[in-house]
Short mmCIF file of C-alpha atoms in Angstrom, two decimals:
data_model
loop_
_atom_site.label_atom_id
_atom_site.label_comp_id
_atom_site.label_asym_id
_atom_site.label_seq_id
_atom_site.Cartn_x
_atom_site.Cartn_y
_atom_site.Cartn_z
CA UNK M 13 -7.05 -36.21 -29.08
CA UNK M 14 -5.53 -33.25 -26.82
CA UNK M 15 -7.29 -34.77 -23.83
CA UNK M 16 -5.02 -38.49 -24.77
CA UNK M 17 -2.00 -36.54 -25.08
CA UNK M 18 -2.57 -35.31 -21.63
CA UNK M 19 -3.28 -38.53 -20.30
CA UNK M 20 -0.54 -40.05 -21.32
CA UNK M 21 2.04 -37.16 -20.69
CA UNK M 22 0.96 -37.25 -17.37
CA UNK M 23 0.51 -41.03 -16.82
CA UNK M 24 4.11 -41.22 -18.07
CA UNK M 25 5.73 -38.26 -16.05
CA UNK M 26 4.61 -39.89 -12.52
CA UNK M 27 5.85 -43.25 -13.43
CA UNK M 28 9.22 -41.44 -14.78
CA UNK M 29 9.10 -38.84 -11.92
CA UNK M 30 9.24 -41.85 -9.41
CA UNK M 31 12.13 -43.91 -11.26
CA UNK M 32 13.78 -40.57 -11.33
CA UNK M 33 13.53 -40.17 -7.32
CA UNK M 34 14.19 -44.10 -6.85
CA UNK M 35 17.57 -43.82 -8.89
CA UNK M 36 18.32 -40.76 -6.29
CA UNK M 37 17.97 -38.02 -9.14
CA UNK M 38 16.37 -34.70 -8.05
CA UNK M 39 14.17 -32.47 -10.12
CA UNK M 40 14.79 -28.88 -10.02
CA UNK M 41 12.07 -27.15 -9.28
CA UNK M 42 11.67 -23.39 -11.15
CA UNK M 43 7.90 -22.38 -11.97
CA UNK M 44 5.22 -21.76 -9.93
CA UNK M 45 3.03 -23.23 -12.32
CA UNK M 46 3.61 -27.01 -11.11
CA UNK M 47 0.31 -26.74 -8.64
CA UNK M 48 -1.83 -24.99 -11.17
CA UNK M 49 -4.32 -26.51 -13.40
CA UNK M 50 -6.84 -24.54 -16.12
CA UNK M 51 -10.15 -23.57 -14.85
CA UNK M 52 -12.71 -26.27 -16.15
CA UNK M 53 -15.08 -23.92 -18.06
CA UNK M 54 -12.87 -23.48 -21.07
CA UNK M 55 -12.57 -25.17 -24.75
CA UNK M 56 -9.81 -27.79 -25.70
CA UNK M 57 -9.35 -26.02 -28.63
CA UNK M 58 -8.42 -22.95 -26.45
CA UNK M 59 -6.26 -24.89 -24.01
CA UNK M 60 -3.99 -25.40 -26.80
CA UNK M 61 -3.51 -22.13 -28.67
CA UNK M 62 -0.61 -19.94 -27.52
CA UNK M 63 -1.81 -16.88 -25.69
CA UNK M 64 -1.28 -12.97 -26.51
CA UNK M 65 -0.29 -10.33 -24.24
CA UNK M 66 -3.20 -8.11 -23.37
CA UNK M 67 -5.63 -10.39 -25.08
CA UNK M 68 -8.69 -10.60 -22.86
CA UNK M 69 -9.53 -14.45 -23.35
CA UNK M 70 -6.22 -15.83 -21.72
CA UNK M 71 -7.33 -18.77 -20.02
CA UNK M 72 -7.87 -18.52 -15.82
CA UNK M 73 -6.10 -21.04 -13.22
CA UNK M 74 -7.07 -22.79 -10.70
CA UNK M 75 -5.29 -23.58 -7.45
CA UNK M 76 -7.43 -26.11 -6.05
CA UNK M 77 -7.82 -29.43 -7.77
CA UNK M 78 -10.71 -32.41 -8.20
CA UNK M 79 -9.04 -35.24 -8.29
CA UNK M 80 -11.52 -36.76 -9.90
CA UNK M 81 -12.14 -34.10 -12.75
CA UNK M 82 -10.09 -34.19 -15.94
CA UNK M 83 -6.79 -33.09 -16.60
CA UNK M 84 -7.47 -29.60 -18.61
CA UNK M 85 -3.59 -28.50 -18.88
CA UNK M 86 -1.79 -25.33 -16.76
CA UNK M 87 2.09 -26.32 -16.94
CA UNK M 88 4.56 -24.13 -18.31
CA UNK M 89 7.43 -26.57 -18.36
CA UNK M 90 7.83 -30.40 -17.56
CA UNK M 91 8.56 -29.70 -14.02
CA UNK M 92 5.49 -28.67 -13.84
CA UNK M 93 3.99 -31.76 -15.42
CA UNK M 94 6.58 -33.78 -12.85
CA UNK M 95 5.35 -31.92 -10.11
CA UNK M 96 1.27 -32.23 -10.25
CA UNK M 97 1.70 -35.80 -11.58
CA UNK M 98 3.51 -37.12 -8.30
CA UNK M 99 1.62 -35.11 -5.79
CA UNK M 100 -1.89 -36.74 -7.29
CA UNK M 101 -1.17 -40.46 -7.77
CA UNK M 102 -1.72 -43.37 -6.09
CA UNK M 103 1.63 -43.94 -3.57
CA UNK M 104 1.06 -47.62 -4.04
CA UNK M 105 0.55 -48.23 -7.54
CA UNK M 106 3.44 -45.21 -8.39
CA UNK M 107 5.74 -46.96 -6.38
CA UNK M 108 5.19 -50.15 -8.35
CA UNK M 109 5.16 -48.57 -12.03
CA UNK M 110 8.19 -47.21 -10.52
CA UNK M 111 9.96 -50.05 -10.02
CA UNK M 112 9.06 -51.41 -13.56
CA UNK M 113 10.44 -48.58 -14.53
CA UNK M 114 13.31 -48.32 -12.81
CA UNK M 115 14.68 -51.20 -14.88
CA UNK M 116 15.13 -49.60 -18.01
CA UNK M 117 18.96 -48.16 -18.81
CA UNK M 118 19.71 -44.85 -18.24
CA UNK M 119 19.63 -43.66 -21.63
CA UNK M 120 16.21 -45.37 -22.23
CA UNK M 121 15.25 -43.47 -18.92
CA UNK M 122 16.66 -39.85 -20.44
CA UNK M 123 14.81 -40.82 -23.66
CA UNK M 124 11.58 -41.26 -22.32
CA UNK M 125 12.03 -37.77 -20.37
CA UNK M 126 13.09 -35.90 -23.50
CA UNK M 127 10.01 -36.86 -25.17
CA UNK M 128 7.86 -36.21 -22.96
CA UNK M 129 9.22 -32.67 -22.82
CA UNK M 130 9.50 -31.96 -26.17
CA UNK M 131 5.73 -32.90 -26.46
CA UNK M 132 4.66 -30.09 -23.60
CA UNK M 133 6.96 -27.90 -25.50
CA UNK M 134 4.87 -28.35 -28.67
CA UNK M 135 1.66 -27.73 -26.66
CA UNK M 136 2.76 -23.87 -26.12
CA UNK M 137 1.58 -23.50 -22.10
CA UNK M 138 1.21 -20.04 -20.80
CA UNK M 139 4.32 -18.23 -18.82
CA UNK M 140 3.91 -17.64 -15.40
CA UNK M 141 4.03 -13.68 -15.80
CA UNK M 142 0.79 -14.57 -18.55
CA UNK M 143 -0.98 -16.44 -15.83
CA UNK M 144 0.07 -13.83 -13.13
CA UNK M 145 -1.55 -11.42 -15.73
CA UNK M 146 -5.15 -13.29 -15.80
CA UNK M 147 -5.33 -13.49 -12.13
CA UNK M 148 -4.66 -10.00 -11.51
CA UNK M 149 -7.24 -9.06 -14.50
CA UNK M 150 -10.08 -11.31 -12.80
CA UNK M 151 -9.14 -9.13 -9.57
CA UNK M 152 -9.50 -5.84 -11.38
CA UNK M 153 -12.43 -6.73 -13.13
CA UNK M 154 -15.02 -5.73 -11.14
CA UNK M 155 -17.93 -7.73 -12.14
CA UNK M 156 -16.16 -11.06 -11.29
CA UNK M 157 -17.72 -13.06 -8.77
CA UNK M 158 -16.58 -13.93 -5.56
CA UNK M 159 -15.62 -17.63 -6.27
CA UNK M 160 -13.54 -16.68 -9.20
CA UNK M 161 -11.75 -13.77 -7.21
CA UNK M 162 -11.18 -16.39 -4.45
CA UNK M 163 -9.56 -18.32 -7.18
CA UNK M 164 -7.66 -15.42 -8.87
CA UNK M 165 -5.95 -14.78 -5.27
CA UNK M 166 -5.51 -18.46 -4.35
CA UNK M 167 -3.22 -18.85 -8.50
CA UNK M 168 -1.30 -15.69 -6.93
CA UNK M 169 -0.61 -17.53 -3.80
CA UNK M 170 1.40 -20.16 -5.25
CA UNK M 171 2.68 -17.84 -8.53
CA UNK M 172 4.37 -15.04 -6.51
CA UNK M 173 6.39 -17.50 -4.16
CA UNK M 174 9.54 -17.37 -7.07
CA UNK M 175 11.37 -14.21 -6.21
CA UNK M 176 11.26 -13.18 -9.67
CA UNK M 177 7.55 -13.51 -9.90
CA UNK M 178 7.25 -11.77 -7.19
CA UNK M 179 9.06 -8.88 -7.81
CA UNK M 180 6.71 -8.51 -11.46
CA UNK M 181 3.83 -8.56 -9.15
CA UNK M 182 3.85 -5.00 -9.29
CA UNK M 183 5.20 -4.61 -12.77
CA UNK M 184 1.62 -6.18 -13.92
CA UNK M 185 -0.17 -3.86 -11.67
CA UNK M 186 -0.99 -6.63 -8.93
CA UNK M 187 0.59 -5.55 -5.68
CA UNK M 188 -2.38 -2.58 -5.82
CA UNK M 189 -4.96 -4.24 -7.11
CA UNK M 190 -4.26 -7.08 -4.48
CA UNK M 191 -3.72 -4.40 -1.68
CA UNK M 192 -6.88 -2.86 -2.61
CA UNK M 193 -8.37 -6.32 -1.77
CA UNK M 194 -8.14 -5.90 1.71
CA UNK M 195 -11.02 -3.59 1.92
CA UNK M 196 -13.11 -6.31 0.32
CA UNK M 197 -16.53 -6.95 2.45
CA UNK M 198 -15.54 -10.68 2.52
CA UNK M 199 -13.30 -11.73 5.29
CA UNK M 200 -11.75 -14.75 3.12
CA UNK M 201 -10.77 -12.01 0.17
CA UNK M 202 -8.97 -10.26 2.82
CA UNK M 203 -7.53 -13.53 3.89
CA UNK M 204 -6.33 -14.19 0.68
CA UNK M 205 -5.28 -10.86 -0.27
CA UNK M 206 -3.10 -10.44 3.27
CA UNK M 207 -1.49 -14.14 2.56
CA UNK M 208 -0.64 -12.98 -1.07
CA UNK M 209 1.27 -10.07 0.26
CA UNK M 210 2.88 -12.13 2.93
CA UNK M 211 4.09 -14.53 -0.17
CA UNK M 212 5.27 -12.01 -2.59
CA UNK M 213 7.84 -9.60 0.22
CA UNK M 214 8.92 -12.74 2.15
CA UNK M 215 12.75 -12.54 2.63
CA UNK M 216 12.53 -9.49 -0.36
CA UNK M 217 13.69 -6.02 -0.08
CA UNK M 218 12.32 -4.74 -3.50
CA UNK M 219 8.80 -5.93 -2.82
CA UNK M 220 9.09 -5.01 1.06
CA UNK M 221 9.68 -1.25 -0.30
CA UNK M 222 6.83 -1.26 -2.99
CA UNK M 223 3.98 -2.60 -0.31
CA UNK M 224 4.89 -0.15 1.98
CA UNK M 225 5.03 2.96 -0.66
CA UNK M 226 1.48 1.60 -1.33
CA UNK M 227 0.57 2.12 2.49
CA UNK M 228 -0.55 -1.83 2.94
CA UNK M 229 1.20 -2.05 6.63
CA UNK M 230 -1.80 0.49 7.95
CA UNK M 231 -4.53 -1.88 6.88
CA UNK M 232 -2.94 -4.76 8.02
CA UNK M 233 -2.29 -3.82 11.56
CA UNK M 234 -5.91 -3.13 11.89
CA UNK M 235 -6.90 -6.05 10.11
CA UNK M 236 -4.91 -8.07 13.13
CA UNK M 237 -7.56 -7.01 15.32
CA UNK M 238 -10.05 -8.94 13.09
CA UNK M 239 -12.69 -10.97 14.30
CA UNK M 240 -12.15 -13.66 11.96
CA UNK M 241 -9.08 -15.66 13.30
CA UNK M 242 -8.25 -16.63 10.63
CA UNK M 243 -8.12 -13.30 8.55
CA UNK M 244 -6.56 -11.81 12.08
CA UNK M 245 -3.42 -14.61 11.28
CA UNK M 246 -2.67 -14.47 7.68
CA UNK M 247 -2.58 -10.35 8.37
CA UNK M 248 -0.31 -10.95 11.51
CA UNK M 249 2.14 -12.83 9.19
CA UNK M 250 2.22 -9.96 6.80
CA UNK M 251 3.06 -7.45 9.04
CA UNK M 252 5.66 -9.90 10.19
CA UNK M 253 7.71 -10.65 6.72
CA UNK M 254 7.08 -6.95 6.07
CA UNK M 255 8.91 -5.84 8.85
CA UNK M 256 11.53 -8.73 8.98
CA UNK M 257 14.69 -7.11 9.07
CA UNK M 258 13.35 -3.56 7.29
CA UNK M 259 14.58 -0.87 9.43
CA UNK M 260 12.02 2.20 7.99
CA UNK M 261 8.94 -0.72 8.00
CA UNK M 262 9.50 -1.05 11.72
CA UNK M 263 9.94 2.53 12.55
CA UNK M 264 6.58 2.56 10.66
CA UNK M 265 5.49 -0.20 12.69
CA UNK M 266 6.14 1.93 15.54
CA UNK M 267 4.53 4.65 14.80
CA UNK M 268 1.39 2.68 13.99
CA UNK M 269 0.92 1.66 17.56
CA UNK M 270 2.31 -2.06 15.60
CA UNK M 271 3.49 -2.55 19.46
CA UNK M 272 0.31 -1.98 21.33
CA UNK M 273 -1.09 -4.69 18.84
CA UNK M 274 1.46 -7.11 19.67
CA UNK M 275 1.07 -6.48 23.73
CA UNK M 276 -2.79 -6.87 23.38
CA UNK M 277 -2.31 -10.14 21.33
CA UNK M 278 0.50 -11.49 24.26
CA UNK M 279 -1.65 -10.61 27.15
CA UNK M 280 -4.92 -11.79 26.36
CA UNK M 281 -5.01 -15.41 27.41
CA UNK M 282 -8.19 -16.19 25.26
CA UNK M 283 -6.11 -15.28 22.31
CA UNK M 284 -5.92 -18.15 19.22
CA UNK M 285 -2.28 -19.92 20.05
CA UNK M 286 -2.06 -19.47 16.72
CA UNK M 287 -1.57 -15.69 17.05
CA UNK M 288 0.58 -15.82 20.54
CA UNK M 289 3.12 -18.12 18.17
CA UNK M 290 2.95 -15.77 16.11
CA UNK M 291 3.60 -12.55 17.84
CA UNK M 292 6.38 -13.78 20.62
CA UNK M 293 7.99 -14.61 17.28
CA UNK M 294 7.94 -11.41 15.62
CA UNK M 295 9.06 -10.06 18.87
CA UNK M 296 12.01 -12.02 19.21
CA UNK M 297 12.73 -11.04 15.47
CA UNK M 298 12.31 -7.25 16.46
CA UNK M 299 14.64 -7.86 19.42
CA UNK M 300 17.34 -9.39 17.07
CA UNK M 301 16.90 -6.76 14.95
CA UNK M 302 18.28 -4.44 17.44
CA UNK M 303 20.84 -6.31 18.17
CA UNK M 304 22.04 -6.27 15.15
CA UNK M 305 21.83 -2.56 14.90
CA UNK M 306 23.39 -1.76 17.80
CA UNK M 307 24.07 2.12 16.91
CA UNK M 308 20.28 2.86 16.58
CA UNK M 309 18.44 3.45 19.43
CA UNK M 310 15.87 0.98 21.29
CA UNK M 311 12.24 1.02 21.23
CA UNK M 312 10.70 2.06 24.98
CA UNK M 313 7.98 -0.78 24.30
CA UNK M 314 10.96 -3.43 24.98
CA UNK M 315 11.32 -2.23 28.90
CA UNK M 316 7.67 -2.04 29.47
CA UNK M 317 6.99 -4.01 32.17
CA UNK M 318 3.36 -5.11 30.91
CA UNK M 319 4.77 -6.30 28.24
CA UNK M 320 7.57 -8.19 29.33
CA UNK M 321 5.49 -9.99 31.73
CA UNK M 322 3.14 -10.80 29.18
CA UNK M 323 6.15 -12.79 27.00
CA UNK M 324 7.34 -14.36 30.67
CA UNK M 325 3.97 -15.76 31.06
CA UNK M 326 4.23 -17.69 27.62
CA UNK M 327 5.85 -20.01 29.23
CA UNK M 328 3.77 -21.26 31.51
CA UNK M 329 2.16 -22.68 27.80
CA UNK M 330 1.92 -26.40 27.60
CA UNK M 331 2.32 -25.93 23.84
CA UNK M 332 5.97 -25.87 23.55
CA UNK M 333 6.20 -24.46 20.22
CA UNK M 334 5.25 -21.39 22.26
CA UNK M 335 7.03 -21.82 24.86
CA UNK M 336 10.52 -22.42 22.82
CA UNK M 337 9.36 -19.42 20.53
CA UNK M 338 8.96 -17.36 23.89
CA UNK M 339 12.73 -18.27 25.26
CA UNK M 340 13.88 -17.17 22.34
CA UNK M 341 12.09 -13.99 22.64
CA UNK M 342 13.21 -13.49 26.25
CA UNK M 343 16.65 -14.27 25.71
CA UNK M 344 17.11 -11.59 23.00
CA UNK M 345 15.77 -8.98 25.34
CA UNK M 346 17.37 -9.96 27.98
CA UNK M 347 20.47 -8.97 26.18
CA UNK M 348 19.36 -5.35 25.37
CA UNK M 349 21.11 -2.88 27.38
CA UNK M 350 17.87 -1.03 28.04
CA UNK M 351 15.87 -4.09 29.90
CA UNK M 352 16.32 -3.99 33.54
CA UNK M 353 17.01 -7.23 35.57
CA UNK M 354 15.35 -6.39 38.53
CA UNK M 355 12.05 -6.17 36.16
CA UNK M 356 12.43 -9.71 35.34
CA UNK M 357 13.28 -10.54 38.66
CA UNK M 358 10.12 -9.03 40.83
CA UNK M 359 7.63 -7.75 38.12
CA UNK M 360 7.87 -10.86 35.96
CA UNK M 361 8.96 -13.41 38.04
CA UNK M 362 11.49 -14.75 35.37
CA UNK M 363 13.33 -16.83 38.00
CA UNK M 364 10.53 -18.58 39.30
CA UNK M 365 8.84 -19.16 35.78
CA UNK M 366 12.11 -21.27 34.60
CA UNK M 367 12.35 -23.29 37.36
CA UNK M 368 8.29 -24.02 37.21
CA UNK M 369 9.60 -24.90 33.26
CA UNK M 370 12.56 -27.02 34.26
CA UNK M 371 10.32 -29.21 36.33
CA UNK M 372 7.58 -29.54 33.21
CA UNK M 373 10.49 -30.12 30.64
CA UNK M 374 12.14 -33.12 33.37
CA UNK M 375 8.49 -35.17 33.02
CA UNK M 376 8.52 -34.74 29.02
CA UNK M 377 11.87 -36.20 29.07
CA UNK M 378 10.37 -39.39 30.94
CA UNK M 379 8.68 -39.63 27.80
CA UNK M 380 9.67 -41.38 24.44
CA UNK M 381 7.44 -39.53 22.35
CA UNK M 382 9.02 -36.07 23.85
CA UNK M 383 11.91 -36.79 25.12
CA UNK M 384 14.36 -35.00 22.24
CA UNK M 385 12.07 -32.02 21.81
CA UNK M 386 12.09 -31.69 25.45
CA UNK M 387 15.67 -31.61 26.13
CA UNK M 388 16.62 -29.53 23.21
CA UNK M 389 14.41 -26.83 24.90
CA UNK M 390 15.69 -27.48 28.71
CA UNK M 391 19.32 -27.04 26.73
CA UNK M 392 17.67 -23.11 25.66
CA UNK M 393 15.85 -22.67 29.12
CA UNK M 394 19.41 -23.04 30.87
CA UNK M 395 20.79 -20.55 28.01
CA UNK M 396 18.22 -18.08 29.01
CA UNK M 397 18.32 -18.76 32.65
CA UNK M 398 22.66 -18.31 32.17
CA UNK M 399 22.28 -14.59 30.81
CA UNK M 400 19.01 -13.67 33.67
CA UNK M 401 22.04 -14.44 36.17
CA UNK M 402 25.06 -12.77 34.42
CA UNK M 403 22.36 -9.52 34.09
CA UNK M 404 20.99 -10.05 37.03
CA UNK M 405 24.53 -10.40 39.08
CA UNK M 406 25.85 -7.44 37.38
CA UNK M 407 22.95 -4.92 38.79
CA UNK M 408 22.47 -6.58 42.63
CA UNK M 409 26.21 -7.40 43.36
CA UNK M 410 28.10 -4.77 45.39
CA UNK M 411 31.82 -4.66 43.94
CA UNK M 412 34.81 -5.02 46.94
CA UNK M 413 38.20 -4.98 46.84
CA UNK M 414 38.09 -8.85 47.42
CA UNK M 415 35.26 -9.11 44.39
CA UNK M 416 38.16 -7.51 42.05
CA UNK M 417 40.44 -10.59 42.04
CA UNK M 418 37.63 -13.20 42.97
CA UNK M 419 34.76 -14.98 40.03
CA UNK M 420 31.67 -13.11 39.87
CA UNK M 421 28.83 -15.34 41.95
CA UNK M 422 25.04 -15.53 40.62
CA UNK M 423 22.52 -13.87 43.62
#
């Protein structure tokens, strides 16, 4: 009987869900629990009984989903229901149930929405903090098997992205156990584990402070060095959110040798692009950082020479996601007072490399398929190539009583 409920709760919540976008109504999205689903292994009679705190037999999520397996429950509010039910249907035949749909009255409409609710509501579904709790037990229990630690990580990858999930992570005990996950013998737990922490202190302070008390940013540096690429990225954008605009994580960062990890990623050409994107872009957010904090003083690693050769050289790239992401990055350190022009000028051969660029970006503009991308980035190569002139003018031009009165000229 459970399992019809379910059917047709979700049956009618993608047919209402589509009427609801088609008469230009938005659903506001606040769980994490939308993409979840129960694990398959459980009873029905357990699916619907309301879980305790601390009681051992909560049921465990799942993040990935069978399309063809049965429906077993996982949503904590009708968004949630909304949610799953639109991202697995049929575009076609949604569209059209849609439209059938979409002829009923707007109070029918609001009707057929309230009962639908007031049925999940009946049907008691876990919190998120209660399913955050039975991932973070499967973690900590030590005799759980790789798949279903795999899984437990993968529920905590979507759970945490709310800000205030994320900031009980460590409440529950998670951000340790999680952290302690990156020791794990299996690359893809360390995967997991590094993209969880990623998730959890993106764009957040509180959690930001509580990974690095926990002495995560250590572990991840080194884990950039991985030879799994893929572990090596998810760690890389880590460090990256953990840093973001954290003035004690970067000193840390510093003091790490975070810097020499960055220049060996940037000047190895056999690097993954994956990892240059990556790393010219936490540069560039480094850089801004500075700028921003004008009074503290700058890091000697942004006038090395290797290095700035190394982000000059990006963008000689035919991937222009990399080569826009390394403008960027040379135009903030261009404006640091520290960064010599004359470095850019002979060492790196700045001038040289933008005109090679201009040339690259005119053919991309010949074509359709390019042509907007390609002149939004010539507009941020002239930017760049602007300030590489103003610095550069300011250091090689020899003042005279004439220059006093007359425009400064570009050498």
């Amino acid at each position: 009987m459970e399992r019809v409920v379910l059917r047709f709760l979700l049956a009618s919540a993608v047919i209402l869900t589509a009427a609801t976008v088609i008469s230009g109504e938005r659903v506001n999205e606040t769980s994490a629990t939308a993409e979840l689903v129960w694990s398959k292994g459980k009873l029905e009679s357990d699916l619907l009984s309301k879980p305790e705190p601390g009681n051992s037999d909560y049921l465990s999520a799942g993040a990935d989903v069978d399309d063809h397996d049965d429906l077993d429950g996982g949503f904590s509010s009708l968004d949630g229901v909304l949610r799953w039910a639109i991202g697995h249907s049929d575009p076609a035949k949604l569209k059209e149930s849609a439209e059938d749909v979409h002829r009923l009255s707007a109070s029918e409409l609001q009707k057929r929405q309230l009962e639908i609710k007031e049925l999940i509501e009946k049907m008691n579904m876990p919190s998120d903090a209660q399913l955050m709790q039975i991932a973070i037990d499967d973690l900590n229990n030590s005799s759980s098997s790789l798949e279903d630690r795999q899984r437990a990580l993968q529920e905590l990858l979507i759970l945490v992205e709310p800000l205030d999930n994320a900031n009980d992570l460590n409440k529950l005990g998670g951000l340790a156990i999680v952290i302690q996950e990156l020791n794990h013998p299996d690359p893809d737990i360390r995967r997991l584990s590094a993209w969880v922490l990623g998730k959890a202190c993106q764009n957040n302070p509180v959690v930001q402070k509580q990974i690095l008390e926990l002495g995560a940013l250590t572990k991840l540096i080194k884990m950039v060095k991985s030879t799994s690429i893929e572990e090596a990225i998810k760690a890389l954008y880590a460090v990256s959110v953990l840093i973001r605009n954290n003035l004690s994580s970067q000193e840390l960062f510093y003091a790490e040798a975070g810097d020499t990890m960055l220049q060996e990623i940037l000047s190895n050409s056999s690097s993954d692009i994956r990892l240059h994107r990556k790393a010219v872009f936490l540069v560039a957010d480094l850089v801004e950082c500075q700028l921003e904090n004008l009074a503290r003083a700058e890091s000697p690693f942004f006038r090395n020479r290797f290095f700035l050769k190394s982000v000059v050289d990006l963008t000689a790239s035919t991937d222009l996601d990399l080569q826009e992401k390394a403008l960027v990055a040379i135009k903030n350190l261009l404006q640091l007072k520290t960064t010599e022009a004359l470095i850019f000028k002979d060492f790196c051969d700045l001038n040289g490399s933008l005109v090679r660029m201009r040339q690259q970006l005119l053919d991309l503009m010949a074509s359709e398929d390019h042509r907007d991308y390609a002149v939004d980035l010539e507009n941020l190569r002239r930017e760049v190539e602007l300030i590489f002139h103003e610095k550069l003018g300011k250091v090689m031009k020899v003042p005279t009583r004439r220059d006093i009165s007359a425009p400064m000229q570009f050498l």
